Amino acid sequence: MNLYFDNATTSYPKPKEVGEAVLQAIERGGSYGRVAYERTIQSTGIVEECRDAIANILGVEHAENIAFTLNATTASNIILQGLEWKCKQVWVSPLEHNAIMRPLEHLRQHNKLNISVLPHHKDGLIDIERLSHITMQNTDLVIVNHQSNVNGLIQPIGAIKDAIGKTPIMIDATQSLGYTNLNAREIDYIVFTGHKSLMGITGVGGFYAKNSSTLRPLIYGGTGSNSSSYEMPSFSPDRFEAGTPNTIGIAALLAAMKNKPEPQHTHNDTINIINRLTARPELAIHKAESADNQGETFSITHSRLSPSELCEKLYTQYKIETRSGLHCAPLAHKTLNTYPQGTLRIALSPYHTPLELDYLYNCICNI
Amino acid sequence: MQHIILLQNIRQIIQAEKLCKAANIQVSIIPVPSHLSSECGMALVAEHSKSTEIKYILEKEQLKPIIYER
């Protein structure tokens, strides 16, 4: 039985081909570019095939505008610290993670950036009607967390984009990419990670920038291109990929995307367990108000037990793995009125069966 | 005679190799000849007779090859 319910931290298990790809990559050897022997030609080809596959998922034409990084946090730092903040104004969605909020706080302290939170409903869903009345002409960037890592709410990106018009928009797709469709053609910046819904391994993330010339690099170094110059190349992805990339992790990510598992439970099964838990008098469930906006993650608070006590009991009594606390998203918890204690988070995997969801429900009820 | 094809970066070399193979044009990846460029990356080498066709295929995909005689 799969008792791992912490897939918003990192997905587990992975498709078996992911492990095979890691082993093959280690046995094959090779790096990225720089030389012209077969093992490196192969591993370089895999990196570029993976970049093309990410472009395909995002629905963007120019895969060269996708750069690989260590993780989504590095990607968001490259964008937020690389932008020129002319108006010194950013709007953020109410469920942002600290991967966004901490770089912004750094910019607030050192560059006098003003940070405003977008109007929203009780569950953190952005209020499109109120948003459409905000004048955005002196705004540098709007940042939206596509899928919350606390209550699983999925924001309506298309409607938000329509409401803000030509104001640049950045999407944090850390939780959503691989689970939810995102038509990125109209989006200026997207950050993602490979080890959550995309089901690769840790150590690979990245970002898409529609116009990469808007960004200064954050990391400087060798790229295997323009090697006679001490300056970074002007073109993408080289401009943002100094140093040797994680070719093994990227090979694993490609294998994960090629072998995406068929979900063994339906969206209705997820909504069903959420509704059954909501009916329990001792529990408060933190979720999207509408099932249409609900992802595979939700949170629980208990009337008698703290989130950490509930987390500990689920593990020690039933071996159920979950995560308690603030989930590095204090803004989200302030929005949901679960700050500072936080919540217990349940994050499902496509491998979970309805039987395992039933088991989870029974264990929570038996605590 | 052969031709050496230089491109902007590694990604474009991989793209170009793929495009040539799809068009049944034999190309190989070699280290960038040091007398042509200070790049420490990859270049393509192809038979002289194929260079016009290669240039056409690559430019159609917005790539900008620089072609030298070997």
Coordinates of C-alpha atoms in Angstrom, one line a residue:
Chain A
M1 CA 0.0 0.0 0.0
N2 CA 1.3 3.5 -0.9
L3 CA 1.2 5.5 2.3
Y4 CA 3.2 8.5 1.0
F5 CA 1.0 11.5 0.9
D6 CA 3.6 14.2 0.7
N7 CA 3.8 14.6 -3.1
A8 CA 3.8 18.4 -2.9
T9 CA 7.3 18.1 -1.3
T10 CA 8.5 15.7 -3.9
S11 CA 6.6 13.0 -5.8
Y12 CA 7.0 9.4 -4.9
P13 CA 7.2 6.8 -6.3
K14 CA 8.6 7.8 -9.7
P15 CA 7.9 5.9 -12.9
K16 CA 10.4 3.0 -13.0
E17 CA 12.0 4.4 -16.2
V18 CA 13.2 7.4 -14.2
G19 CA 15.6 5.2 -12.1
E20 CA 16.6 3.3 -15.3
A21 CA 17.4 6.6 -17.0
V22 CA 19.6 7.7 -14.1
L23 CA 21.6 4.4 -14.2
Q24 CA 21.9 4.6 -18.0
A25 CA 23.1 8.2 -17.7
I26 CA 25.8 7.3 -15.1
E27 CA 26.9 4.3 -17.1
R28 CA 27.0 6.2 -20.4
G29 CA 28.9 9.2 -18.8
G30 CA 29.4 12.4 -20.8
S31 CA 28.5 16.0 -20.1
Y32 CA 26.8 18.8 -22.0
G33 CA 28.5 20.3 -25.1
R34 CA 32.1 21.4 -25.0
V35 CA 33.5 18.3 -26.7
A36 CA 32.6 16.0 -29.6
Y37 CA 32.7 12.4 -28.6
E38 CA 29.7 10.1 -28.6
R39 CA 28.9 9.8 -24.9
T40 CA 28.7 13.6 -24.6
I41 CA 26.9 14.0 -28.0
Q42 CA 24.3 11.6 -26.6
S43 CA 23.9 13.3 -23.2
T44 CA 23.7 16.7 -24.9
G45 CA 21.0 15.4 -27.2
I46 CA 19.0 14.2 -24.2
V47 CA 19.3 17.7 -22.5
E48 CA 17.9 19.3 -25.7
E49 CA 15.2 16.7 -26.1
C50 CA 14.1 17.4 -22.5
R51 CA 14.1 21.2 -23.3
D52 CA 11.9 20.5 -26.3
A53 CA 9.6 18.3 -24.2
I54 CA 9.2 21.1 -21.6
A55 CA 8.4 23.5 -24.4
N56 CA 5.8 21.1 -25.7
I57 CA 4.1 20.8 -22.3
L58 CA 4.1 24.6 -21.9
G59 CA 2.8 25.0 -25.5
V60 CA 5.6 27.5 -26.4
E61 CA 7.4 27.6 -29.8
H62 CA 10.9 28.6 -28.8
A63 CA 12.4 26.0 -26.6
E64 CA 15.7 28.0 -26.4
N65 CA 13.8 30.4 -24.1
I66 CA 13.7 27.6 -21.5
A67 CA 16.7 27.4 -19.2
F68 CA 17.5 24.6 -16.8
T69 CA 18.4 25.5 -13.2
L70 CA 18.9 23.6 -9.9
N71 CA 15.3 24.1 -8.9
A72 CA 12.3 26.5 -9.1
T73 CA 13.8 28.7 -6.3
T74 CA 17.0 29.3 -8.3
A75 CA 14.8 30.0 -11.4
S76 CA 12.6 32.5 -9.5
N77 CA 15.8 34.2 -8.2
I78 CA 17.2 34.5 -11.7
I79 CA 14.0 36.2 -12.9
L80 CA 13.3 38.4 -9.9
Q81 CA 16.9 39.5 -9.4
G82 CA 17.5 39.8 -13.2
L83 CA 14.6 42.1 -14.0
E84 CA 14.9 45.8 -14.2
W85 CA 12.3 47.1 -11.7
K86 CA 11.4 50.5 -13.4
C87 CA 8.2 51.2 -11.4
K88 CA 9.2 49.3 -8.3
Q89 CA 5.8 47.7 -8.0
V90 CA 4.9 44.0 -8.0
W91 CA 1.5 42.4 -7.3
V92 CA 1.5 38.8 -6.0
S93 CA -1.3 36.3 -5.6
P94 CA -2.3 35.5 -2.0
L95 CA -1.0 32.0 -1.9
E96 CA 2.7 32.6 -2.8
H97 CA 5.5 30.4 -1.6
N98 CA 8.7 31.8 -0.1
A99 CA 10.5 30.8 -3.3
I100 CA 8.9 34.0 -4.6
M101 CA 8.3 36.0 -1.3
R102 CA 11.9 35.9 0.0
P103 CA 13.5 37.2 -3.2
L104 CA 10.8 39.9 -3.3
E105 CA 11.5 40.7 0.4
H106 CA 15.2 41.1 -0.4
L107 CA 14.2 43.5 -3.3
R108 CA 11.9 45.4 -1.0
Q109 CA 14.6 45.9 1.5
H110 CA 17.4 46.8 -0.9
N111 CA 15.6 48.2 -4.0
K112 CA 12.5 49.7 -2.3
L113 CA 10.2 47.4 -4.2
N114 CA 6.6 47.8 -3.2
I115 CA 4.7 44.4 -2.9
S116 CA 0.9 44.3 -3.1
V117 CA -1.4 41.3 -2.7
L118 CA -4.0 40.8 -5.5
P119 CA -7.7 40.9 -4.4
H120 CA -9.0 37.5 -3.6
H121 CA -11.7 35.3 -2.1
K122 CA -11.6 33.5 1.2
D123 CA -9.8 30.4 -0.3
G124 CA -7.2 32.6 -2.1
L125 CA -8.9 32.5 -5.5
I126 CA -8.1 35.8 -7.2
D127 CA -11.1 38.0 -7.5
I128 CA -11.2 38.7 -11.2
E129 CA -13.9 41.4 -10.9
R130 CA -12.0 43.4 -8.4
L131 CA -8.7 42.8 -10.2
S132 CA -10.1 44.2 -13.4
H133 CA -10.7 47.6 -11.6
I134 CA -7.0 47.9 -10.6
T135 CA -4.9 50.2 -12.7
M136 CA -1.7 48.3 -13.6
Q137 CA 0.1 50.9 -15.7
N138 CA 2.7 51.5 -13.0
T139 CA 3.3 47.8 -12.3
D140 CA 6.5 45.9 -13.3
L141 CA 5.1 42.4 -12.8
V142 CA 2.2 40.4 -11.6
I143 CA 3.2 37.0 -10.0
V144 CA 0.7 34.2 -9.6
N145 CA 1.2 30.9 -7.9
H146 CA -0.6 28.6 -10.3
Q147 CA -1.4 25.8 -7.8
S148 CA -1.1 26.3 -4.1
N149 CA 1.1 24.0 -2.2
V150 CA -1.1 24.5 0.9
N151 CA -4.8 24.1 -0.2
G152 CA -4.2 23.0 -3.8
L153 CA -6.2 25.9 -5.3
I154 CA -5.6 26.3 -9.0
Q155 CA -5.7 29.9 -10.2
P156 CA -7.5 30.8 -13.5
I157 CA -4.5 32.1 -15.4
G158 CA -6.3 33.0 -18.6
A159 CA -8.9 35.2 -16.8
I160 CA -6.1 36.8 -14.7
K161 CA -4.1 37.6 -17.8
D162 CA -7.2 39.0 -19.5
A163 CA -7.9 41.3 -16.5
I164 CA -4.3 42.7 -16.3
G165 CA -3.9 43.2 -20.0
K166 CA -0.3 43.8 -21.2
T167 CA 1.2 44.0 -17.7
P168 CA 4.0 41.3 -17.6
I169 CA 3.0 38.2 -15.7
M170 CA 5.1 35.5 -14.0
I171 CA 3.6 32.1 -13.1
D172 CA 5.0 29.8 -10.4
A173 CA 4.1 26.4 -11.9
T174 CA 6.2 24.5 -9.3
Q175 CA 3.2 22.4 -8.1
S176 CA 1.1 22.4 -11.3
L177 CA 3.4 21.6 -14.3
G178 CA 2.8 18.0 -15.2
Y179 CA -0.6 18.0 -13.5
T180 CA -2.5 21.0 -14.9
N181 CA -2.4 22.4 -18.4
L182 CA -0.9 25.8 -18.8
N183 CA -1.0 27.6 -22.1
A184 CA 2.1 29.7 -21.8
R185 CA 1.9 31.6 -25.1
E186 CA 0.6 34.7 -23.3
I187 CA 2.8 34.3 -20.3
D188 CA 6.1 36.3 -19.9
Y189 CA 7.9 34.1 -17.3
I190 CA 7.2 30.7 -15.9
V191 CA 9.2 28.9 -13.2
F192 CA 9.0 25.1 -12.7
T193 CA 10.6 22.2 -11.0
G194 CA 11.1 18.7 -12.3
H195 CA 10.6 16.6 -9.2
K196 CA 7.0 17.2 -8.2
S197 CA 4.1 16.7 -10.7
L198 CA 6.6 16.2 -13.5
M199 CA 7.9 13.2 -11.5
G200 CA 11.6 13.6 -12.2
I201 CA 14.2 13.6 -9.5
T202 CA 15.4 16.5 -7.3
G203 CA 18.1 18.8 -8.7
V204 CA 16.5 20.0 -11.9
G205 CA 14.1 23.0 -12.4
G206 CA 14.0 25.8 -14.8
F207 CA 12.2 28.8 -16.2
Y208 CA 10.7 30.1 -19.4
A209 CA 11.2 33.7 -20.4
K210 CA 9.3 34.9 -23.5
N211 CA 11.8 37.6 -24.0
S212 CA 15.1 36.6 -22.3
S213 CA 16.7 39.9 -23.1
T214 CA 14.6 41.5 -20.2
L215 CA 16.8 39.5 -17.7
R216 CA 20.3 40.0 -16.5
P217 CA 22.0 36.7 -15.6
L218 CA 22.4 35.8 -12.0
I219 CA 25.2 33.2 -12.3
Y220 CA 28.2 33.9 -14.5
G221 CA 30.6 31.4 -15.9
G222 CA 31.5 29.0 -18.8
T223 CA 28.9 28.0 -21.3
G224 CA 30.9 26.4 -24.1
S225 CA 29.9 29.4 -26.3
N226 CA 31.5 32.8 -27.0
S227 CA 34.5 31.3 -25.1
S228 CA 36.9 34.1 -26.1
S229 CA 34.8 36.6 -24.1
Y230 CA 34.7 37.3 -20.4
E231 CA 31.1 38.4 -20.9
M232 CA 28.1 36.1 -20.8
P233 CA 26.5 35.3 -24.2
S234 CA 23.5 37.5 -25.1
F235 CA 21.4 34.5 -26.2
S236 CA 19.3 32.0 -24.4
P237 CA 19.6 29.4 -22.9
D238 CA 23.4 29.9 -22.7
R239 CA 23.0 33.3 -20.9
F240 CA 21.4 31.6 -17.9
E241 CA 23.2 28.2 -17.9
A242 CA 26.7 28.9 -16.8
G243 CA 28.5 25.7 -15.6
T244 CA 27.8 22.1 -16.2
P245 CA 24.1 21.2 -16.0
N246 CA 22.7 18.2 -14.2
T247 CA 22.7 15.9 -17.2
I248 CA 21.7 12.9 -15.1
G249 CA 18.7 14.7 -13.5
I250 CA 17.6 16.0 -16.9
A251 CA 17.8 12.5 -18.4
A252 CA 15.6 11.4 -15.5
L253 CA 13.1 14.2 -16.1
L254 CA 12.9 13.3 -19.8
A255 CA 12.2 9.7 -18.9
A256 CA 9.5 10.8 -16.4
M257 CA 7.8 12.9 -19.0
K258 CA 7.9 10.1 -21.6
N259 CA 6.4 7.6 -19.0
K260 CA 3.8 9.7 -17.2
P261 CA 1.6 7.3 -15.3
E262 CA -2.1 7.0 -15.9
P263 CA -3.8 8.3 -12.7
Q264 CA -5.2 5.4 -10.7
H265 CA -7.9 7.6 -9.1
T266 CA -10.1 10.3 -10.6
H267 CA -10.6 13.9 -9.7
N268 CA -14.0 12.9 -8.3
D269 CA -12.2 10.4 -5.9
T270 CA -10.1 13.4 -4.7
I271 CA -13.2 15.6 -4.2
N272 CA -14.9 12.7 -2.5
I273 CA -12.3 12.2 0.2
I274 CA -12.1 16.0 0.7
N275 CA -15.9 16.1 1.1
R276 CA -16.0 13.2 3.5
L277 CA -13.2 14.8 5.7
T278 CA -15.1 18.1 5.5
A279 CA -18.1 16.4 7.1
R280 CA -16.0 15.4 10.2
P281 CA -16.8 17.8 13.0
E282 CA -13.3 17.7 14.5
L283 CA -11.6 18.7 11.2
A284 CA -11.4 21.9 9.2
I285 CA -10.4 21.3 5.6
H286 CA -8.5 24.0 3.7
K287 CA -9.3 23.6 0.0
A288 CA -10.6 25.4 -3.0
E289 CA -14.3 26.5 -2.6
S290 CA -15.0 25.1 -6.1
A291 CA -14.1 21.6 -7.0
D292 CA -13.2 22.9 -10.5
N293 CA -10.2 24.8 -9.0
Q294 CA -9.1 21.9 -6.7
G295 CA -5.8 20.2 -7.3
E296 CA -4.5 17.1 -5.7
T297 CA -3.3 18.8 -2.5
F298 CA -5.3 20.0 0.5
S299 CA -4.8 20.8 4.1
I300 CA -6.3 19.8 7.5
T301 CA -6.5 21.4 10.9
H302 CA -7.8 19.4 13.9
S303 CA -9.8 20.8 16.8
R304 CA -7.8 19.0 19.5
L305 CA -4.4 18.3 17.9
S306 CA -1.8 20.6 16.4
P307 CA -0.8 19.9 12.8
S308 CA 2.5 18.4 14.0
E309 CA 0.8 16.2 16.6
L310 CA -1.6 14.9 13.9
C311 CA 1.3 14.4 11.5
E312 CA 3.2 12.5 14.1
K313 CA 0.3 10.3 15.0
L314 CA -0.5 9.5 11.4
Y315 CA 3.1 8.3 10.9
T316 CA 3.7 6.5 14.2
Q317 CA 0.3 4.8 14.3
Y318 CA -0.3 4.1 10.5
K319 CA 3.0 4.9 8.7
I320 CA 1.2 7.6 6.7
E321 CA 3.7 10.2 5.5
T322 CA 2.5 13.8 5.5
R323 CA 3.9 17.2 6.2
S324 CA 2.9 19.7 8.9
G325 CA 3.7 23.4 9.4
L326 CA 3.8 26.4 7.2
H327 CA 5.1 24.6 4.0
C328 CA 7.4 27.6 3.3
A329 CA 4.3 29.6 2.4
P330 CA 3.5 32.0 5.3
L331 CA 1.6 34.3 3.0
A332 CA -0.8 31.5 2.0
H333 CA -1.4 30.6 5.7
K334 CA -2.1 34.2 6.5
T335 CA -4.6 34.3 3.7
L336 CA -6.2 31.1 4.9
N337 CA -6.2 32.1 8.6
T338 CA -4.0 29.2 9.5
Y339 CA -0.9 31.3 10.5
P340 CA 1.3 30.8 12.5
Q341 CA 0.4 27.2 13.4
G342 CA 0.0 26.0 9.8
T343 CA -1.7 22.8 8.7
L344 CA -1.3 19.2 8.0
R345 CA -1.0 18.8 4.3
I346 CA -2.2 15.9 2.2
A347 CA -0.7 15.7 -1.3
L348 CA -1.8 12.8 -3.5
S349 CA 0.1 10.9 -6.2
P350 CA -1.3 9.7 -9.5
Y351 CA -0.4 6.2 -8.2
H352 CA -2.8 6.4 -5.3
T353 CA -5.8 4.1 -5.7
P354 CA -9.3 4.8 -4.3
L355 CA -8.6 2.1 -1.8
E356 CA -5.6 4.0 -0.5
L357 CA -7.6 7.2 -0.3
D358 CA -10.2 5.3 1.8
Y359 CA -7.5 4.0 4.0
L360 CA -6.2 7.5 4.5
Y361 CA -9.7 8.7 5.4
N362 CA -10.2 5.9 8.0
C363 CA -6.8 6.5 9.6
I364 CA -7.4 10.3 10.0
C365 CA -10.8 9.6 11.5
N366 CA -9.3 7.0 13.9
I367 CA -6.8 9.4 15.4
Chain B
M1 CA 36.0 18.2 -49.9
Q2 CA 34.1 18.8 -46.7
H3 CA 32.4 21.7 -45.1
I4 CA 32.5 22.8 -41.5
I5 CA 29.2 24.3 -40.1
L6 CA 29.3 26.5 -37.1
L7 CA 26.2 27.6 -35.2
Q8 CA 25.5 29.9 -32.3
N9 CA 25.5 27.3 -29.5
I10 CA 25.3 23.7 -28.5
R11 CA 21.5 23.6 -28.7
Q12 CA 21.6 24.7 -32.3
I13 CA 24.2 22.0 -33.2
I14 CA 22.0 19.3 -31.8
Q15 CA 19.0 20.8 -33.6
A16 CA 20.9 21.0 -36.8
E17 CA 22.2 17.5 -36.6
K18 CA 18.6 16.3 -36.0
L19 CA 17.3 18.3 -39.0
C20 CA 20.0 17.0 -41.3
K21 CA 19.4 13.4 -40.3
A22 CA 15.7 13.8 -40.8
A23 CA 16.6 15.0 -44.4
N24 CA 18.9 12.0 -44.9
I25 CA 22.0 14.1 -45.0
Q26 CA 25.0 12.6 -43.4
V27 CA 26.7 14.9 -40.9
S28 CA 29.1 14.4 -38.0
I29 CA 29.8 16.4 -34.8
I30 CA 33.4 17.4 -34.4
P31 CA 35.2 19.8 -32.0
V32 CA 35.1 23.4 -33.3
P33 CA 38.4 23.8 -35.4
S34 CA 40.5 26.2 -33.4
H35 CA 41.6 28.1 -36.5
L36 CA 38.0 29.0 -37.2
S37 CA 36.7 29.9 -33.8
S38 CA 37.8 30.1 -30.1
E39 CA 34.6 28.2 -29.2
C40 CA 35.2 25.2 -27.0
G41 CA 32.1 23.5 -28.3
M42 CA 30.8 21.4 -31.2
A43 CA 30.6 21.9 -35.0
L44 CA 29.1 19.9 -37.8
V45 CA 31.0 18.5 -40.7
A46 CA 29.3 17.4 -44.0
E47 CA 30.2 16.6 -47.6
H48 CA 30.8 19.7 -49.7
S49 CA 28.0 18.7 -52.1
K50 CA 25.4 18.9 -49.3
S51 CA 26.2 22.4 -48.0
T52 CA 23.6 24.3 -50.1
E53 CA 20.9 21.9 -49.0
I54 CA 22.0 22.1 -45.3
K55 CA 22.1 25.9 -45.4
Y56 CA 18.5 25.9 -46.8
I57 CA 17.2 23.4 -44.2
L58 CA 18.8 25.2 -41.3
E59 CA 17.8 28.7 -42.4
K60 CA 14.2 27.6 -42.8
E61 CA 14.3 26.8 -39.1
Q62 CA 15.7 30.3 -38.2
L63 CA 19.2 28.9 -37.6
K64 CA 22.1 30.9 -39.0
P65 CA 24.9 28.6 -40.0
I66 CA 28.4 29.8 -40.9
I67 CA 30.0 27.5 -43.4
Y68 CA 33.7 27.0 -44.0
E69 CA 35.6 24.8 -46.4
R70 CA 37.7 22.2 -44.7

